[in-house]
Amino acid sequence: MLNPTVGSWYRDIETGELFEVVALDEAARTVETQFLDGEVTEYDLEVWRMLQLQRAAAPEDWRTPFELDDEDGLDPDLPYHPEEWSNPLSTIEPDTMLGVEDS
C-alpha cells in the first residue's frame, strides 16, 4: 500500500492507467487524482488503500492534454521584462487604465 502524495504519479497495476495525485482532503478522507486525458477522479481513503498501485515517473508529455506550454508555468506576480528595452512603443503610456474610470 502506498500513501498518496500530492504531485506524485502512480500506475494502477490492474488497469495500467497512469495518474497524478492532485489533492488530499484529510477531513473528508479523500484523494483526488487526474489522469493523462484530464479526467479527475476522487477516491475514499479506504478505496485508495485497496488499489494495487506502484509509483511512476511523470510522463514526458503529461501536459499535452491540457495544452500547456512552458510559459504557463510562469508566476504572474513576477515583473515582466520585455525582450527589447529600446523599443519606442514600450515608452508610450495608454490614455486609459484598466479598472479606473473617470467620474
Short mmCIF file of N, CA, C and O in Angstrom, two decimals:
data_model
loop_
_atom_site.label_atom_id
_atom_site.label_comp_id
_atom_site.label_asym_id
_atom_site.label_seq_id
_atom_site.Cartn_x
_atom_site.Cartn_y
_atom_site.Cartn_z
N MET A 1 0.84 -1.18 0.00
CA MET A 1 0.00 0.00 0.00
C MET A 1 0.89 1.24 0.00
O MET A 1 1.83 1.34 0.78
N LEU A 2 0.56 2.19 -0.91
CA LEU A 2 1.30 3.44 -0.99
C LEU A 2 0.45 4.58 -0.44
O LEU A 2 -0.74 4.66 -0.73
N ASN A 3 1.06 5.43 0.36
CA ASN A 3 0.35 6.61 0.83
C ASN A 3 0.31 7.64 -0.29
O ASN A 3 1.30 7.84 -0.98
N PRO A 4 -0.84 8.30 -0.47
CA PRO A 4 -0.94 9.30 -1.53
C PRO A 4 -0.14 10.56 -1.19
O PRO A 4 -0.14 11.02 -0.05
N THR A 5 0.55 11.08 -2.19
CA THR A 5 1.32 12.30 -2.04
C THR A 5 0.97 13.24 -3.19
O THR A 5 1.07 12.84 -4.36
N VAL A 6 0.55 14.45 -2.87
CA VAL A 6 0.19 15.41 -3.91
C VAL A 6 1.40 15.68 -4.80
O VAL A 6 2.51 15.90 -4.32
N GLY A 7 1.18 15.62 -6.11
CA GLY A 7 2.24 15.85 -7.07
C GLY A 7 2.94 14.58 -7.52
O GLY A 7 3.73 14.61 -8.46
N SER A 8 2.66 13.46 -6.86
CA SER A 8 3.29 12.19 -7.24
C SER A 8 2.44 11.46 -8.27
O SER A 8 1.22 11.58 -8.28
N TRP A 9 3.12 10.70 -9.10
CA TRP A 9 2.46 9.91 -10.14
C TRP A 9 2.43 8.44 -9.73
O TRP A 9 3.36 7.94 -9.11
N TYR A 10 1.33 7.78 -10.11
CA TYR A 10 1.12 6.37 -9.78
C TYR A 10 0.58 5.64 -11.00
O TYR A 10 -0.06 6.24 -11.86
N ARG A 11 0.84 4.35 -11.05
CA ARG A 11 0.27 3.49 -12.09
C ARG A 11 -0.57 2.43 -11.39
O ARG A 11 -0.13 1.78 -10.46
N ASP A 12 -1.82 2.30 -11.87
CA ASP A 12 -2.70 1.25 -11.38
C ASP A 12 -2.26 -0.04 -12.05
O ASP A 12 -2.31 -0.17 -13.27
N ILE A 13 -1.80 -1.00 -11.26
CA ILE A 13 -1.26 -2.25 -11.80
C ILE A 13 -2.33 -3.03 -12.56
O ILE A 13 -2.05 -3.64 -13.59
N GLU A 14 -3.56 -3.01 -12.08
CA GLU A 14 -4.64 -3.78 -12.72
C GLU A 14 -5.03 -3.20 -14.08
O GLU A 14 -5.25 -3.94 -15.02
N THR A 15 -5.15 -1.87 -14.18
CA THR A 15 -5.62 -1.26 -15.42
C THR A 15 -4.50 -0.68 -16.27
O THR A 15 -4.69 -0.42 -17.45
N GLY A 16 -3.34 -0.45 -15.66
CA GLY A 16 -2.22 0.14 -16.38
C GLY A 16 -2.33 1.65 -16.52
O GLY A 16 -1.48 2.28 -17.14
N GLU A 17 -3.38 2.25 -15.95
CA GLU A 17 -3.58 3.69 -16.09
C GLU A 17 -2.60 4.46 -15.22
O GLU A 17 -2.29 4.07 -14.10
N LEU A 18 -2.14 5.59 -15.77
CA LEU A 18 -1.20 6.46 -15.10
C LEU A 18 -1.93 7.71 -14.65
O LEU A 18 -2.72 8.28 -15.41
N PHE A 19 -1.70 8.14 -13.40
CA PHE A 19 -2.38 9.33 -12.90
C PHE A 19 -1.53 10.03 -11.85
O PHE A 19 -0.59 9.47 -11.32
N GLU A 20 -1.91 11.28 -11.58
CA GLU A 20 -1.22 12.10 -10.59
C GLU A 20 -2.18 12.42 -9.46
O GLU A 20 -3.35 12.68 -9.69
N VAL A 21 -1.69 12.41 -8.24
CA VAL A 21 -2.50 12.86 -7.10
C VAL A 21 -2.44 14.38 -7.10
O VAL A 21 -1.37 14.97 -7.05
N VAL A 22 -3.62 15.02 -7.20
CA VAL A 22 -3.67 16.48 -7.28
C VAL A 22 -4.18 17.13 -5.99
O VAL A 22 -4.01 18.33 -5.80
N ALA A 23 -4.84 16.37 -5.12
CA ALA A 23 -5.34 16.95 -3.87
C ALA A 23 -5.62 15.86 -2.86
O ALA A 23 -5.98 14.74 -3.22
N LEU A 24 -5.47 16.23 -1.60
CA LEU A 24 -5.83 15.35 -0.47
C LEU A 24 -6.75 16.16 0.43
O LEU A 24 -6.46 17.31 0.74
N ASP A 25 -7.85 15.55 0.84
CA ASP A 25 -8.73 16.19 1.81
C ASP A 25 -8.76 15.28 3.03
O ASP A 25 -9.48 14.28 3.05
N GLU A 26 -7.96 15.63 4.01
CA GLU A 26 -7.84 14.77 5.18
C GLU A 26 -9.11 14.76 6.01
O GLU A 26 -9.45 13.75 6.61
N ALA A 27 -9.84 15.89 6.03
CA ALA A 27 -11.09 15.95 6.79
C ALA A 27 -12.13 15.01 6.18
O ALA A 27 -12.83 14.29 6.89
N ALA A 28 -12.24 15.02 4.85
CA ALA A 28 -13.20 14.16 4.16
C ALA A 28 -12.62 12.78 3.87
O ALA A 28 -13.33 11.90 3.40
N ARG A 29 -11.33 12.63 4.11
CA ARG A 29 -10.62 11.37 3.86
C ARG A 29 -10.75 10.93 2.41
O ARG A 29 -11.12 9.81 2.10
N THR A 30 -10.41 11.88 1.48
CA THR A 30 -10.48 11.59 0.06
C THR A 30 -9.16 11.95 -0.63
O THR A 30 -8.41 12.80 -0.15
N VAL A 31 -8.91 11.28 -1.75
CA VAL A 31 -7.74 11.52 -2.59
C VAL A 31 -8.26 11.88 -3.98
O VAL A 31 -9.04 11.12 -4.56
N GLU A 32 -7.85 13.03 -4.51
CA GLU A 32 -8.28 13.45 -5.84
C GLU A 32 -7.13 13.21 -6.81
O GLU A 32 -5.99 13.61 -6.55
N THR A 33 -7.44 12.54 -7.93
CA THR A 33 -6.42 12.21 -8.91
C THR A 33 -6.82 12.75 -10.27
O THR A 33 -8.00 12.99 -10.54
N GLN A 34 -5.82 12.93 -11.15
CA GLN A 34 -6.08 13.37 -12.51
C GLN A 34 -5.31 12.47 -13.46
O GLN A 34 -4.11 12.27 -13.31
N PHE A 35 -6.03 11.93 -14.44
CA PHE A 35 -5.45 11.04 -15.44
C PHE A 35 -4.86 11.85 -16.58
O PHE A 35 -5.10 13.06 -16.70
N LEU A 36 -4.10 11.21 -17.45
CA LEU A 36 -3.46 11.88 -18.57
C LEU A 36 -4.45 12.56 -19.51
O LEU A 36 -4.14 13.56 -20.12
N ASP A 37 -5.66 12.01 -19.63
CA ASP A 37 -6.65 12.61 -20.54
C ASP A 37 -7.37 13.80 -19.91
O ASP A 37 -8.24 14.40 -20.52
N GLY A 38 -7.02 14.15 -18.67
CA GLY A 38 -7.61 15.29 -17.99
C GLY A 38 -8.73 14.92 -17.04
O GLY A 38 -9.20 15.75 -16.28
N GLU A 39 -9.19 13.68 -17.07
CA GLU A 39 -10.28 13.24 -16.20
C GLU A 39 -9.83 13.29 -14.74
O GLU A 39 -8.73 12.86 -14.39
N VAL A 40 -10.69 13.83 -13.89
CA VAL A 40 -10.42 13.92 -12.46
C VAL A 40 -11.30 12.92 -11.73
O VAL A 40 -12.49 12.81 -12.01
N THR A 41 -10.71 12.19 -10.79
CA THR A 41 -11.44 11.18 -10.02
C THR A 41 -11.11 11.38 -8.55
O THR A 41 -10.02 11.80 -8.19
N GLU A 42 -12.09 11.03 -7.71
CA GLU A 42 -11.89 11.13 -6.27
C GLU A 42 -12.08 9.75 -5.66
O GLU A 42 -13.04 9.05 -5.98
N TYR A 43 -11.15 9.36 -4.81
CA TYR A 43 -11.22 8.07 -4.11
C TYR A 43 -11.37 8.31 -2.62
O TYR A 43 -10.73 9.21 -2.07
N ASP A 44 -12.17 7.49 -1.96
CA ASP A 44 -12.15 7.45 -0.50
C ASP A 44 -10.82 6.85 -0.10
O ASP A 44 -10.26 6.01 -0.81
N LEU A 45 -10.32 7.23 1.06
CA LEU A 45 -9.02 6.73 1.51
C LEU A 45 -9.04 5.20 1.66
O LEU A 45 -8.05 4.54 1.37
N GLU A 46 -10.20 4.65 2.06
CA GLU A 46 -10.30 3.20 2.19
C GLU A 46 -10.17 2.51 0.83
O GLU A 46 -9.53 1.48 0.69
N VAL A 47 -10.80 3.10 -0.20
CA VAL A 47 -10.70 2.55 -1.55
C VAL A 47 -9.27 2.69 -2.07
O VAL A 47 -8.73 1.77 -2.69
N TRP A 48 -8.63 3.84 -1.80
CA TRP A 48 -7.24 4.06 -2.22
C TRP A 48 -6.35 2.94 -1.69
O TRP A 48 -5.49 2.43 -2.40
N ARG A 49 -6.56 2.58 -0.45
CA ARG A 49 -5.71 1.55 0.17
C ARG A 49 -5.91 0.18 -0.46
O ARG A 49 -5.03 -0.67 -0.37
N MET A 50 -7.05 -0.05 -1.10
CA MET A 50 -7.30 -1.35 -1.75
C MET A 50 -6.75 -1.40 -3.17
O MET A 50 -6.61 -2.47 -3.75
N LEU A 51 -6.41 -0.24 -3.76
CA LEU A 51 -5.87 -0.22 -5.12
C LEU A 51 -4.47 -0.82 -5.15
O LEU A 51 -3.70 -0.68 -4.19
N GLN A 52 -4.16 -1.50 -6.23
CA GLN A 52 -2.82 -2.04 -6.42
C GLN A 52 -2.04 -1.03 -7.26
O GLN A 52 -2.22 -0.95 -8.47
N LEU A 53 -1.21 -0.26 -6.58
CA LEU A 53 -0.51 0.84 -7.23
C LEU A 53 0.99 0.69 -7.13
O LEU A 53 1.50 0.03 -6.23
N GLN A 54 1.67 1.32 -8.05
CA GLN A 54 3.11 1.47 -7.97
C GLN A 54 3.45 2.91 -8.33
O GLN A 54 2.75 3.54 -9.10
N ARG A 55 4.49 3.43 -7.70
CA ARG A 55 4.93 4.78 -8.03
C ARG A 55 5.43 4.79 -9.47
O ARG A 55 5.97 3.81 -9.96
N ALA A 56 5.24 5.93 -10.14
CA ALA A 56 5.67 6.06 -11.53
C ALA A 56 6.28 7.44 -11.74
O ALA A 56 5.97 8.39 -11.02
N ALA A 57 7.12 7.53 -12.74
CA ALA A 57 7.69 8.83 -13.12
C ALA A 57 6.66 9.57 -13.95
O ALA A 57 5.86 8.97 -14.68
N ALA A 58 6.67 10.89 -13.85
CA ALA A 58 5.77 11.70 -14.67
C ALA A 58 6.14 11.50 -16.14
O ALA A 58 7.32 11.53 -16.49
N PRO A 59 5.15 11.28 -16.99
CA PRO A 59 5.46 11.09 -18.41
C PRO A 59 5.97 12.40 -19.01
O PRO A 59 5.64 13.49 -18.53
N GLU A 60 6.78 12.28 -20.07
CA GLU A 60 7.36 13.47 -20.69
C GLU A 60 6.28 14.38 -21.26
O GLU A 60 6.43 15.58 -21.25
N ASP A 61 5.20 13.83 -21.77
CA ASP A 61 4.18 14.62 -22.44
C ASP A 61 2.92 14.79 -21.59
O ASP A 61 1.84 14.94 -22.10
N TRP A 62 3.05 14.83 -20.26
CA TRP A 62 1.89 14.87 -19.39
C TRP A 62 1.09 16.15 -19.52
O TRP A 62 -0.08 16.20 -19.19
N ARG A 63 1.69 17.24 -20.04
CA ARG A 63 0.95 18.49 -20.19
C ARG A 63 0.20 18.58 -21.51
O ARG A 63 -0.61 19.47 -21.70
N THR A 64 0.41 17.67 -22.42
CA THR A 64 -0.21 17.73 -23.75
C THR A 64 -1.72 17.81 -23.71
O THR A 64 -2.30 18.66 -24.37
N PRO A 65 -2.45 16.99 -22.95
CA PRO A 65 -3.90 17.08 -22.98
C PRO A 65 -4.43 18.40 -22.43
O PRO A 65 -5.54 18.80 -22.71
N PHE A 66 -3.60 19.09 -21.65
CA PHE A 66 -4.04 20.35 -21.05
C PHE A 66 -3.61 21.55 -21.88
O PHE A 66 -3.88 22.68 -21.53
N GLU A 67 -2.91 21.29 -23.00
CA GLU A 67 -2.42 22.34 -23.90
C GLU A 67 -1.61 23.38 -23.16
O GLU A 67 -1.77 24.58 -23.34
N LEU A 68 -0.73 22.92 -22.28
CA LEU A 68 0.13 23.82 -21.52
C LEU A 68 1.48 23.92 -22.22
O LEU A 68 1.94 22.97 -22.83
N ASP A 69 2.08 25.06 -22.12
CA ASP A 69 3.45 25.19 -22.59
C ASP A 69 4.30 25.75 -21.47
O ASP A 69 3.82 25.99 -20.36
N ASP A 70 5.56 25.98 -21.73
CA ASP A 70 6.48 26.41 -20.67
C ASP A 70 6.09 27.76 -20.08
O ASP A 70 6.35 28.03 -18.92
N GLU A 71 5.46 28.65 -20.86
CA GLU A 71 5.07 29.96 -20.34
C GLU A 71 3.93 29.88 -19.35
O GLU A 71 3.74 30.78 -18.55
N ASP A 72 3.13 28.81 -19.38
CA ASP A 72 2.01 28.67 -18.46
C ASP A 72 2.49 28.51 -17.02
O ASP A 72 1.74 28.77 -16.09
N GLY A 73 3.71 28.11 -16.84
CA GLY A 73 4.22 27.91 -15.50
C GLY A 73 4.81 29.16 -14.87
O GLY A 73 5.21 29.15 -13.73
N LEU A 74 4.87 30.26 -15.62
CA LEU A 74 5.45 31.49 -15.09
C LEU A 74 4.56 32.08 -14.01
O LEU A 74 3.35 32.04 -14.09
N ASP A 75 5.19 32.68 -13.03
CA ASP A 75 4.47 33.32 -11.94
C ASP A 75 4.00 34.70 -12.41
O ASP A 75 4.82 35.55 -12.77
N PRO A 76 2.68 34.96 -12.42
CA PRO A 76 2.19 36.25 -12.91
C PRO A 76 2.57 37.43 -12.01
O PRO A 76 2.48 38.58 -12.42
N ASP A 77 3.03 37.16 -10.80
CA ASP A 77 3.42 38.23 -9.89
C ASP A 77 4.86 38.69 -10.11
O ASP A 77 5.27 39.71 -9.55
N LEU A 78 5.61 37.94 -10.90
CA LEU A 78 6.99 38.35 -11.18
C LEU A 78 6.98 39.52 -12.16
O LEU A 78 6.09 39.64 -12.99
N PRO A 79 7.97 40.40 -12.09
CA PRO A 79 7.99 41.54 -13.02
C PRO A 79 8.22 41.08 -14.45
O PRO A 79 8.91 40.10 -14.69
N TYR A 80 7.60 41.80 -15.36
CA TYR A 80 7.75 41.48 -16.78
C TYR A 80 8.89 42.32 -17.35
O TYR A 80 8.96 43.53 -17.14
N HIS A 81 9.79 41.67 -18.05
CA HIS A 81 10.90 42.36 -18.69
C HIS A 81 10.81 42.12 -20.19
O HIS A 81 11.01 41.00 -20.64
N PRO A 82 10.49 43.18 -20.95
CA PRO A 82 10.40 42.99 -22.40
C PRO A 82 11.73 42.53 -22.98
O PRO A 82 12.79 42.84 -22.43
N GLU A 83 11.64 41.83 -24.10
CA GLU A 83 12.86 41.32 -24.71
C GLU A 83 13.73 42.46 -25.24
O GLU A 83 14.94 42.38 -25.25
N GLU A 84 13.08 43.50 -25.71
CA GLU A 84 13.84 44.62 -26.26
C GLU A 84 13.49 45.88 -25.50
O GLU A 84 12.41 46.44 -25.66
N TRP A 85 14.39 46.36 -24.66
CA TRP A 85 14.13 47.54 -23.84
C TRP A 85 14.11 48.82 -24.67
O TRP A 85 13.53 49.82 -24.28
N SER A 86 14.76 48.82 -25.83
CA SER A 86 14.88 50.04 -26.60
C SER A 86 13.71 50.26 -27.57
O SER A 86 13.75 51.19 -28.37
N ASN A 87 12.69 49.45 -27.51
CA ASN A 87 11.54 49.60 -28.39
C ASN A 87 10.81 50.89 -28.02
O ASN A 87 10.34 51.05 -26.89
N PRO A 88 10.65 51.86 -28.96
CA PRO A 88 9.99 53.12 -28.64
C PRO A 88 8.52 52.95 -28.24
O PRO A 88 7.97 53.77 -27.51
N LEU A 89 7.88 51.89 -28.66
CA LEU A 89 6.48 51.68 -28.31
C LEU A 89 6.32 51.32 -26.83
O LEU A 89 5.25 51.52 -26.26
N SER A 90 7.36 50.83 -26.21
CA SER A 90 7.25 50.45 -24.80
C SER A 90 7.21 51.67 -23.88
O SER A 90 6.87 51.54 -22.71
N THR A 91 7.55 52.86 -24.38
CA THR A 91 7.52 54.06 -23.55
C THR A 91 6.20 54.80 -23.64
O THR A 91 5.98 55.76 -22.90
N ILE A 92 5.32 54.41 -24.53
CA ILE A 92 4.03 55.08 -24.69
C ILE A 92 3.10 54.65 -23.58
O ILE A 92 2.90 53.47 -23.34
N GLU A 93 2.51 55.63 -22.88
CA GLU A 93 1.56 55.32 -21.83
C GLU A 93 0.16 55.33 -22.42
O GLU A 93 -0.18 56.17 -23.25
N PRO A 94 -0.70 54.41 -21.99
CA PRO A 94 -2.07 54.38 -22.53
C PRO A 94 -2.89 55.57 -22.04
O PRO A 94 -2.60 56.15 -20.99
N ASP A 95 -3.92 55.93 -22.82
CA ASP A 95 -4.81 57.02 -22.44
C ASP A 95 -5.72 56.62 -21.27
O ASP A 95 -6.15 57.48 -20.50
N THR A 96 -6.02 55.35 -21.16
CA THR A 96 -6.89 54.88 -20.09
C THR A 96 -6.18 53.77 -19.33
O THR A 96 -5.28 53.11 -19.86
N MET A 97 -6.63 53.57 -18.12
CA MET A 97 -6.09 52.48 -17.32
C MET A 97 -7.22 51.51 -17.02
O MET A 97 -8.33 51.92 -16.71
N LEU A 98 -6.92 50.24 -17.13
CA LEU A 98 -7.93 49.23 -16.84
C LEU A 98 -8.36 49.31 -15.39
O LEU A 98 -7.52 49.43 -14.49
N GLY A 99 -9.66 49.27 -15.16
CA GLY A 99 -10.19 49.27 -13.81
C GLY A 99 -10.37 50.65 -13.21
O GLY A 99 -10.85 50.79 -12.11
N VAL A 100 -9.93 51.70 -13.93
CA VAL A 100 -10.07 53.07 -13.44
C VAL A 100 -10.99 53.83 -14.40
O VAL A 100 -10.73 53.87 -15.59
N GLU A 101 -12.06 54.39 -13.87
CA GLU A 101 -13.00 55.10 -14.71
C GLU A 101 -13.06 56.57 -14.26
O GLU A 101 -12.95 56.86 -13.07
N ASP A 102 -13.24 57.45 -15.22
CA ASP A 102 -13.43 58.87 -14.89
C ASP A 102 -14.86 59.08 -14.41
O ASP A 102 -15.80 58.53 -14.93
N SER A 103 -15.01 59.89 -13.39
CA SER A 103 -16.35 60.15 -12.86
C SER A 103 -16.86 61.49 -13.35
O SER A 103 -16.19 62.39 -13.60
#
